[in-house]
CSV table of C-alpha atoms in Angstrom, one decimal:
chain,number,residue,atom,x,y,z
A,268,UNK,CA,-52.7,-7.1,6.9
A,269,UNK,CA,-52.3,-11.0,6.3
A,270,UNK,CA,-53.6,-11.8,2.5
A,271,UNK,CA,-54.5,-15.3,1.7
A,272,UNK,CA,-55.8,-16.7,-2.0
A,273,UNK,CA,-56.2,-20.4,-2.7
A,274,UNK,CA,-58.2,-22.4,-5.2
A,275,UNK,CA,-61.0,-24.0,-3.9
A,276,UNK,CA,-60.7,-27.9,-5.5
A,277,UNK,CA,-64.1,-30.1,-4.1
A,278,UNK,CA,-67.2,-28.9,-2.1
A,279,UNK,CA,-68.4,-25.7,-4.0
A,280,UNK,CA,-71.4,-26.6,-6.5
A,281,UNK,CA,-70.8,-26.1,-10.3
A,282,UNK,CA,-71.5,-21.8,-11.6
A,283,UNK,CA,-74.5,-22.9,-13.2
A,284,UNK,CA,-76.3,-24.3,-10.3
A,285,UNK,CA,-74.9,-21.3,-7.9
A,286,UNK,CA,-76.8,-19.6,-11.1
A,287,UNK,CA,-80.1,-21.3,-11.4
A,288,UNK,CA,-80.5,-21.7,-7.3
A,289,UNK,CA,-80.0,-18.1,-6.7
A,290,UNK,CA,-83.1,-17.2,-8.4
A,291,UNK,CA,-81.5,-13.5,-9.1
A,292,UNK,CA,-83.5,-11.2,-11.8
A,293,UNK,CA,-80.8,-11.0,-14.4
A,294,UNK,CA,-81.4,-7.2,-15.2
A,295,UNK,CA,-81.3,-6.0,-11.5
A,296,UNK,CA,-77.1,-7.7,-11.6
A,297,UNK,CA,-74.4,-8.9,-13.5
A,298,UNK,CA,-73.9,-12.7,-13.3
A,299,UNK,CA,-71.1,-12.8,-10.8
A,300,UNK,CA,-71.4,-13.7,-7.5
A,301,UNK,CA,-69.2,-14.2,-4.6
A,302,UNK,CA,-69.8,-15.8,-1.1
A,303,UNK,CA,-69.0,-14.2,1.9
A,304,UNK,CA,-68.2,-14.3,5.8
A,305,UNK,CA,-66.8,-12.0,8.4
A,306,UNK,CA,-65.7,-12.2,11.3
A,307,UNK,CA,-66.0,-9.4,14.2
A,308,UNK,CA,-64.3,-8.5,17.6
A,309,UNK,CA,-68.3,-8.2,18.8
A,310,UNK,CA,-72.4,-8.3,17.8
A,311,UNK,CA,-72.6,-4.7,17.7
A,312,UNK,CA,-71.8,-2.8,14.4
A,313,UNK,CA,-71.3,0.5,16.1
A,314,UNK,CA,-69.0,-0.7,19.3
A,315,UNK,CA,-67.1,-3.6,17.6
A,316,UNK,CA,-65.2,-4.3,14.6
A,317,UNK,CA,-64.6,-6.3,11.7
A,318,UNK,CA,-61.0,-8.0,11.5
A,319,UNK,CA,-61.5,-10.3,8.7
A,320,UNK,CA,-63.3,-10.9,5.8
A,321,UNK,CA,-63.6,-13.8,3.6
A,322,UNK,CA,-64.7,-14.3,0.2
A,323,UNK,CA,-65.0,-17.0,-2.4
A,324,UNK,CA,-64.8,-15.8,-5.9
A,325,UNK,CA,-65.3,-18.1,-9.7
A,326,UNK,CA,-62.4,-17.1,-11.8
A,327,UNK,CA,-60.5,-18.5,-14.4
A,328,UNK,CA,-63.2,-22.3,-14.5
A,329,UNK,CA,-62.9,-22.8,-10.7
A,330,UNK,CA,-63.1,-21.3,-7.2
A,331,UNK,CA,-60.5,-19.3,-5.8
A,332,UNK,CA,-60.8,-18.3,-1.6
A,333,UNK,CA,-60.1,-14.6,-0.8
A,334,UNK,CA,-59.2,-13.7,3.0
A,335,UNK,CA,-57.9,-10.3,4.5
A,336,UNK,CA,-57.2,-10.1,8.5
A,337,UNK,CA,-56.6,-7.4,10.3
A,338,UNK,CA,-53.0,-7.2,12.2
A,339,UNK,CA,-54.2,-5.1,14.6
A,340,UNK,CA,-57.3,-2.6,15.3
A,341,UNK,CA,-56.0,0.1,13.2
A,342,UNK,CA,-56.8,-2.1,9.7
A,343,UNK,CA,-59.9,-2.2,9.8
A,344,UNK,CA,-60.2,0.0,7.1
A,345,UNK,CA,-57.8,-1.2,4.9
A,346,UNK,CA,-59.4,-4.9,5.3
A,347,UNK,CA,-63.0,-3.0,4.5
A,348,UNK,CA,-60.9,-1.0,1.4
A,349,UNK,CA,-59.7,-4.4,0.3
A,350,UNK,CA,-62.8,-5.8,0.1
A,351,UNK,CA,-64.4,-2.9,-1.3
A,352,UNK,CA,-62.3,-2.9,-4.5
A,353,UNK,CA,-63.0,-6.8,-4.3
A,354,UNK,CA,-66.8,-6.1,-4.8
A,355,UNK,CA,-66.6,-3.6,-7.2
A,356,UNK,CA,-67.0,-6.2,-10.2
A,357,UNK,CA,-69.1,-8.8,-8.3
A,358,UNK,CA,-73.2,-8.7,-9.5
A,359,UNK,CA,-74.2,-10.5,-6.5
A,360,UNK,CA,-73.1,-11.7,-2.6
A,361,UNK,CA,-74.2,-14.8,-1.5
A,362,UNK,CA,-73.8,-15.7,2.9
A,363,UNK,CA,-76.0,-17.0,5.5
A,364,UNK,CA,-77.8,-14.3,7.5
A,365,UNK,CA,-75.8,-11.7,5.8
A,366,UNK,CA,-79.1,-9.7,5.4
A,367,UNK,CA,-79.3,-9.4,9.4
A,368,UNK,CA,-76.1,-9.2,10.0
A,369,UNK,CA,-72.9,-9.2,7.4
A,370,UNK,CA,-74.1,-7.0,5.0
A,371,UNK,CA,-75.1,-4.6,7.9
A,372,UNK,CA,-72.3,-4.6,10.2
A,373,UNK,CA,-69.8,-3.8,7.1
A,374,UNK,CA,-72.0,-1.0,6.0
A,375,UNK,CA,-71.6,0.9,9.7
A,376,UNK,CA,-68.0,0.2,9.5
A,377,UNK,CA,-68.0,1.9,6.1
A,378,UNK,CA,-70.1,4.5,7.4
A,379,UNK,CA,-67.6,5.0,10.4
A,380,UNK,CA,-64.7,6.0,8.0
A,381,UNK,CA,-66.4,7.9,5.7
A,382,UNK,CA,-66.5,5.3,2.8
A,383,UNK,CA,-69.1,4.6,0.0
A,384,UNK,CA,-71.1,1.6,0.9
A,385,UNK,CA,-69.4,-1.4,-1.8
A,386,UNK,CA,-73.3,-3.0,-1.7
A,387,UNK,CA,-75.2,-0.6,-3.5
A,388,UNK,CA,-77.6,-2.0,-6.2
A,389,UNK,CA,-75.8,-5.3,-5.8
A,390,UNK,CA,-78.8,-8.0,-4.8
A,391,UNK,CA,-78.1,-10.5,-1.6
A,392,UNK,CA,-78.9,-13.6,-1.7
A,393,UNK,CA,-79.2,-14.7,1.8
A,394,UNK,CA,-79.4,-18.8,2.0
A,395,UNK,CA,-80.8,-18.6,5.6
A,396,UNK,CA,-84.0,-16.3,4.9
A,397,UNK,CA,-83.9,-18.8,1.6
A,398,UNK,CA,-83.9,-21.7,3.4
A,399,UNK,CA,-86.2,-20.5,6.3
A,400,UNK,CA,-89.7,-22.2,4.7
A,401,UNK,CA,-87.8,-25.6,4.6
A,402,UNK,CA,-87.1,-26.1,8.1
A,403,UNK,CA,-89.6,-28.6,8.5
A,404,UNK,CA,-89.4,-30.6,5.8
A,405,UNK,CA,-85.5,-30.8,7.0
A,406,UNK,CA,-87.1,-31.5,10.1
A,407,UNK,CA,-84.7,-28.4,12.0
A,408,UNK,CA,-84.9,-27.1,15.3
A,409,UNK,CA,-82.6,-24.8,14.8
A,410,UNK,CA,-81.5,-23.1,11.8
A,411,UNK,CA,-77.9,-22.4,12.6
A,412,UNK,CA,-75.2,-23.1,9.5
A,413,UNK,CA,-73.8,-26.1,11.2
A,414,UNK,CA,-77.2,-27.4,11.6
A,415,UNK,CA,-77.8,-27.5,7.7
A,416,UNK,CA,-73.9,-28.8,7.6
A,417,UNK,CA,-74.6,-31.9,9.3
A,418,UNK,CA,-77.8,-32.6,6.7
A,419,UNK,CA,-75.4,-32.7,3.9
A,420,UNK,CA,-72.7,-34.6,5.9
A,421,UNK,CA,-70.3,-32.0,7.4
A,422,UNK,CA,-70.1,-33.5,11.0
A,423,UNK,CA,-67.1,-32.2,12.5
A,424,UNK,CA,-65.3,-29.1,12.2
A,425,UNK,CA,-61.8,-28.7,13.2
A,426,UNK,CA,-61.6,-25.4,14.2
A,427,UNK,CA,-62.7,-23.4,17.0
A,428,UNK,CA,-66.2,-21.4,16.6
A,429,UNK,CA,-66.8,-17.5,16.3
A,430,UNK,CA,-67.2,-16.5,19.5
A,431,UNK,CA,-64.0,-18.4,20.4
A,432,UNK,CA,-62.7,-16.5,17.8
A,433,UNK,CA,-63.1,-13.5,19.4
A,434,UNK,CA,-60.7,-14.2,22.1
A,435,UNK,CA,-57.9,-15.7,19.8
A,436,UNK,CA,-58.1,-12.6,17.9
A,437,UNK,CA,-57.1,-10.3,20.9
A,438,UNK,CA,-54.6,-12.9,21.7
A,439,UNK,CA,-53.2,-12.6,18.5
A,440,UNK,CA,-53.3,-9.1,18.7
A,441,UNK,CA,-50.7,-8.6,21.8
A,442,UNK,CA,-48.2,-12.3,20.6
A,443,UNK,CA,-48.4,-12.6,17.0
A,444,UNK,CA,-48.2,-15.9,16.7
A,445,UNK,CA,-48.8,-17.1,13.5
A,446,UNK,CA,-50.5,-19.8,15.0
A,447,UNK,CA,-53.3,-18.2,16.4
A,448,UNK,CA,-54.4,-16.1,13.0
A,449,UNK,CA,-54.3,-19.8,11.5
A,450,UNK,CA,-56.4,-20.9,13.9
A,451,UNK,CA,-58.6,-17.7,13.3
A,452,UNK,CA,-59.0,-17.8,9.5
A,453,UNK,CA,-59.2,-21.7,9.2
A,454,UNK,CA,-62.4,-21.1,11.6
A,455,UNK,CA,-63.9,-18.5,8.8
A,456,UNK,CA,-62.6,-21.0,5.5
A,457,UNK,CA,-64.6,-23.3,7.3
A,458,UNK,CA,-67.7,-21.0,7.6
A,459,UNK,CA,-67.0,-20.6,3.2
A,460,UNK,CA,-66.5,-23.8,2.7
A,461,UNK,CA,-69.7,-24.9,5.0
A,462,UNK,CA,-71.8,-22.2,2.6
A,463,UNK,CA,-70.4,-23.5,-0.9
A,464,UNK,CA,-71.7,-26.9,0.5
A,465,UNK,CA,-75.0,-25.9,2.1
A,466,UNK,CA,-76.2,-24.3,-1.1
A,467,UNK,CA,-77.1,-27.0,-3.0
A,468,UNK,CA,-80.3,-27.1,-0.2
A,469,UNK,CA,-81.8,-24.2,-2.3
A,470,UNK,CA,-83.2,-27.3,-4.7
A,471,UNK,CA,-85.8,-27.8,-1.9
A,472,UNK,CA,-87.0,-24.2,-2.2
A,473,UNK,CA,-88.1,-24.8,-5.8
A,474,UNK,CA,-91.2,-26.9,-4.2
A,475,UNK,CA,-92.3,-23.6,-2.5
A,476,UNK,CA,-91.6,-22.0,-6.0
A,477,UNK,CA,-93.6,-24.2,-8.1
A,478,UNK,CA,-90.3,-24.6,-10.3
A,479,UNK,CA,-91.2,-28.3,-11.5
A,480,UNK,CA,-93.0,-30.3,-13.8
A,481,UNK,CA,-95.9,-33.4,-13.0
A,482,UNK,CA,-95.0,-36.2,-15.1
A,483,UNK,CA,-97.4,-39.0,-13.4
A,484,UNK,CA,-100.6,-38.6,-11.9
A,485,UNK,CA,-102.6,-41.4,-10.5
A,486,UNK,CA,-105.3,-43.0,-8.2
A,487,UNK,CA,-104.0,-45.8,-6.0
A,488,UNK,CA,-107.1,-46.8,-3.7
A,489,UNK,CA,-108.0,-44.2,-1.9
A,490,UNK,CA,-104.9,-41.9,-2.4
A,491,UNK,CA,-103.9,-39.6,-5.1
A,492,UNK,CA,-99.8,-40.4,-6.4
A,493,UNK,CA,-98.7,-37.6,-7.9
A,494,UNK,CA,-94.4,-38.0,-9.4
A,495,UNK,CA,-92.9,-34.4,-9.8
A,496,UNK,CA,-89.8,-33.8,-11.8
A,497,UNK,CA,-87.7,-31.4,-9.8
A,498,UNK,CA,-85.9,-28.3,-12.1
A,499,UNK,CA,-82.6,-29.2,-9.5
A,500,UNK,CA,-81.3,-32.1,-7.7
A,501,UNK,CA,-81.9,-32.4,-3.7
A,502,UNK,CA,-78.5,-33.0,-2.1
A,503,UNK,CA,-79.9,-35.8,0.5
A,504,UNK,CA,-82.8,-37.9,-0.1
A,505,UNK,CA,-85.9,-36.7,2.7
A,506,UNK,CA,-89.4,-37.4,3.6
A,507,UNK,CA,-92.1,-36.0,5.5
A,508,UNK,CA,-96.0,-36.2,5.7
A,509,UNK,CA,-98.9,-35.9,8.2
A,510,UNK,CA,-102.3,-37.2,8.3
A,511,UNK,CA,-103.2,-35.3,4.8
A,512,UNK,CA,-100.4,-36.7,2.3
A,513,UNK,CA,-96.6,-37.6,2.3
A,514,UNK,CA,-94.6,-36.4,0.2
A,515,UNK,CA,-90.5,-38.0,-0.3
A,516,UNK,CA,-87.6,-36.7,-2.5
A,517,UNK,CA,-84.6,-38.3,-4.4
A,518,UNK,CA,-82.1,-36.2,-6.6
A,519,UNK,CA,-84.3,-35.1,-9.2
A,520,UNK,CA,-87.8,-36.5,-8.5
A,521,UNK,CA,-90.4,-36.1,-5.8
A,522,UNK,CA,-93.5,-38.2,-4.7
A,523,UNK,CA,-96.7,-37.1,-3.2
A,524,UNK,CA,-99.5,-39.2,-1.7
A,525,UNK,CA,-102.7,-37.2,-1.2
A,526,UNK,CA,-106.0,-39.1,1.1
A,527,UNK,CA,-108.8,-38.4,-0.9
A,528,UNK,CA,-112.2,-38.0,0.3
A,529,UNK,CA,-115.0,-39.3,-2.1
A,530,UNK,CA,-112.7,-39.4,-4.8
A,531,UNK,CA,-112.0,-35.3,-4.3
A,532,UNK,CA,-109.3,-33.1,-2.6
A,533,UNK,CA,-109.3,-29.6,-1.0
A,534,UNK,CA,-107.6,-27.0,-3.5
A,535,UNK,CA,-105.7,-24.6,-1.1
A,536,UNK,CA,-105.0,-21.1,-2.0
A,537,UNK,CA,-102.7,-19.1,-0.2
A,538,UNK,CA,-104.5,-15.5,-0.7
A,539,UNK,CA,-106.9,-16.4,2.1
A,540,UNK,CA,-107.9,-12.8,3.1
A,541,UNK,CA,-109.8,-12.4,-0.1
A,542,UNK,CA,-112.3,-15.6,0.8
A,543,UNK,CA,-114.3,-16.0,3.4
A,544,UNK,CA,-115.2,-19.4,4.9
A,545,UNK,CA,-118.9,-20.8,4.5
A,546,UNK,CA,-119.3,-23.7,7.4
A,547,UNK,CA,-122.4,-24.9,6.0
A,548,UNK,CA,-120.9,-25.9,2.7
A,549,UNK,CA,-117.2,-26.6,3.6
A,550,UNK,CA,-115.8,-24.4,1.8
A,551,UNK,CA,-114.4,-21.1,1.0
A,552,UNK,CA,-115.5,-18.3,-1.4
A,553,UNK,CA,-114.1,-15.0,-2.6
A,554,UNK,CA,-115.0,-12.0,-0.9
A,555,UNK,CA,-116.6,-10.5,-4.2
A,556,UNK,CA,-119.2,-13.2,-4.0
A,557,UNK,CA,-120.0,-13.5,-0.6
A,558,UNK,CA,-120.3,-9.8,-0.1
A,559,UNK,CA,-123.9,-10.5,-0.7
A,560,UNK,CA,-124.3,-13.0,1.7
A,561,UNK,CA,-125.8,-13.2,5.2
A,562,UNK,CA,-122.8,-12.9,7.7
A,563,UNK,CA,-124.4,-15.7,9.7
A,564,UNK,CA,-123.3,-18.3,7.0
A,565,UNK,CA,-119.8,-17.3,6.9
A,566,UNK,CA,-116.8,-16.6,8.7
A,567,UNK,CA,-112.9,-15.1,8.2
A,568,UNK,CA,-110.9,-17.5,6.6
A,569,UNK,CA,-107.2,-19.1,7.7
A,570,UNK,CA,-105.0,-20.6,5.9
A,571,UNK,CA,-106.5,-24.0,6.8
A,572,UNK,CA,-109.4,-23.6,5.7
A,573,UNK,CA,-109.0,-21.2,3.0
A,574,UNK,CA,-109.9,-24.3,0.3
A,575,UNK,CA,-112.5,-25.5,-2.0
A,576,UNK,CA,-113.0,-29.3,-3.7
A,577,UNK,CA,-112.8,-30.6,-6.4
A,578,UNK,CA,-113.4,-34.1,-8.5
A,579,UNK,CA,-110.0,-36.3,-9.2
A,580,UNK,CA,-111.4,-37.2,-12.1
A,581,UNK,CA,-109.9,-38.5,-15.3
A,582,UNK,CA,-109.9,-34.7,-16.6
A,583,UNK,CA,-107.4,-33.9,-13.9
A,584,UNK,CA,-105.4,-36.9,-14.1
A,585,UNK,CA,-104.8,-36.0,-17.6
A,586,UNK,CA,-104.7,-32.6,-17.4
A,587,UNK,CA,-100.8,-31.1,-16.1
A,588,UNK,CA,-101.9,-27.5,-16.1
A,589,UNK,CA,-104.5,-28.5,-13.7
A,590,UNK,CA,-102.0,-30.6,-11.7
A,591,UNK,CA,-99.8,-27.5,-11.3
A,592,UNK,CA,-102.9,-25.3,-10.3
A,593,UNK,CA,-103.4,-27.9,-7.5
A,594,UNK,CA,-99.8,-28.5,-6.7
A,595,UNK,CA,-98.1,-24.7,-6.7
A,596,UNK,CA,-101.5,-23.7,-4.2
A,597,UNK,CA,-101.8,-26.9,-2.4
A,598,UNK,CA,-98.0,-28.4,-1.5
A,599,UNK,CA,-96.4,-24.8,-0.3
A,600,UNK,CA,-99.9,-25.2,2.1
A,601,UNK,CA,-98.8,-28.8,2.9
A,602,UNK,CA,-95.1,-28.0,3.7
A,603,UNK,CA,-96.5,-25.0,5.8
A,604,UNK,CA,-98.2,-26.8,8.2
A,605,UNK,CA,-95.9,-29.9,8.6
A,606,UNK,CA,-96.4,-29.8,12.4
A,607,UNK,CA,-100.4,-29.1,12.7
């Protein structure tokens, strides 16, 4: 089995942030988590195998990079031993799709040779299924790690990808040359390295989350300005809007536009299949009230039109808990429907 350990010196994001962006429940896990990434001979967790696993670890006030690689097909489960006792003080894992895939595949492999499971009642933060709500407002068409890479400036990768890994590996297998595991484990460092530095994306989450704070709320014409103070910095400055508002972000502050309509705006909610929507009125109403109502005045709510108004009056421009009422129903609504 080849071993590798080396310090990790720019690109992951500080413990504290790793801490606060993870949004784990502090009595479910011990604060410790690692990253991780495998790599496998194949998709399918009962026909192919794992060969190496990676791992980046905080110890002693920085990062240190874990890898174990198999020499050949017959340690596979010393690799998954390795990285069993690697986990065994660990509170959390953090990788991209691991939830689908890593976390899954190891646990048949550890099934296979009749080894405990390393992942029990250890939570998984999973950046992709994390990340998922934001794809608009990143403005993605794919969702692939390389794809949130290039939004915070990793461009070009210098070593081959997975499924090219696949064919090293075997190649490796029958030479030996030390070449070709380099080749092979720079490919999955680059996979940590890309994860430490996509992370820091998980700020943009916290506007789905409602974890900020209004601190200026104003009419300008015809359009409501509302300034939010994020609770952690966006790695790259982005924008994005439709005919209803526009919203921007920079590091720590956001800024939403809203069109208002005769000086009110539509309060969103995002239980919609408690309200029902009454078309005469333009707007909707909970189910306990309309119960009594003729079904000829109302129809099944979506989420567009699962809304009421209200005034954007001087009580709500002064007013932050009302500002967060509005804003923790209404921007997840806006960010949902980007593209309608």
């Amino acid at each position: 089995m080849i071993v590798k350990k080396i310090p990790i010196l720019q690109g992951f994001p500080a413990l504290e942030t790793v801490k606060y962006l993870s949004n784990t429940k502090n009595e479910l896990s011990e604060y410790n988590p690692i990253f991780y990434d495998i790599e496998t001979t194949g998709l399918s967790r009962y026909t192919a195998s794992v060969y190496l696993i990676g791992a980046v670890h905080y110890e002693k006030n920085q990062w240190m990079l874990y890898q174990w690689m198999a020499e050949n097909e017959e340690e596979e489960a010393a690799v998954l031993q390795e990285f069993s006792v690697f986990l065994e003080n660990v509170g959390y894992t953090i990788q991209y799709n691991g939830n689908r895939f890593d976390q899954p595949f190891l646990e048949e492999r550890y099934r296979k040779y009749k080894m405990d499971s390393p992942f029990v009642e250890k939570p998984s933060v999973d950046i992709y299924q994390l990340l998922k709500p934001c794809q608009s407002l990143l403005k993605l068409t794919r969702m692939k790690q390389p794809d949130l890479e290039k939004i915070v400036g990793i461009h070009n990768r210098k070593y081959v990808d997975g499924g090219q890994c696949i064919r090293l590996y075997r190649n490796f297998i029958k030479k030996r040359q030390s070449k070709i595991a380099e080749e092979v484990m720079g490919h999955n460092e680059e996979d940590l390295l890309g994860l430490g530095t996509i992370f820091s994306l998980l700020a943009y989450k916290k506007l789905y989350d409602g974890e900020y704070h209004p601190k200026q709320c104003v009419i300008l014409e015809q359009e409501l300005k509302i300034v939010i103070e994020l609770s952690a910095a966006a790695p790259v400055n982005v924008s994005c809007g439709n005919s209803d508002f526009y919203l921007s972000v920079n590091g720590y502050e956001a800024r939403m536009l809203v069109h208002l309509k005769e000086g009110k705006l539509r309060q969103y909610y995002r239980n919609y299949k408690d309200y029902e929507f009454i078309p005469g009125e333009d707007t909707a109403m909970p189910k306990s009230i309309t119960r009594y109502m003729d079904k000829s005045l109302k129809i099944a709510t979506t989420p567009q039109t699962c809304y009421t108004w209200f005034n954007c009056d001087e009580d709500f421009l002064n007013n932050e808990k009302k500002q967060m009422q509005y804003l923790t129903h209404t921007l997840p609504f806006f960010l949902d429907n980007l593209n309608k």
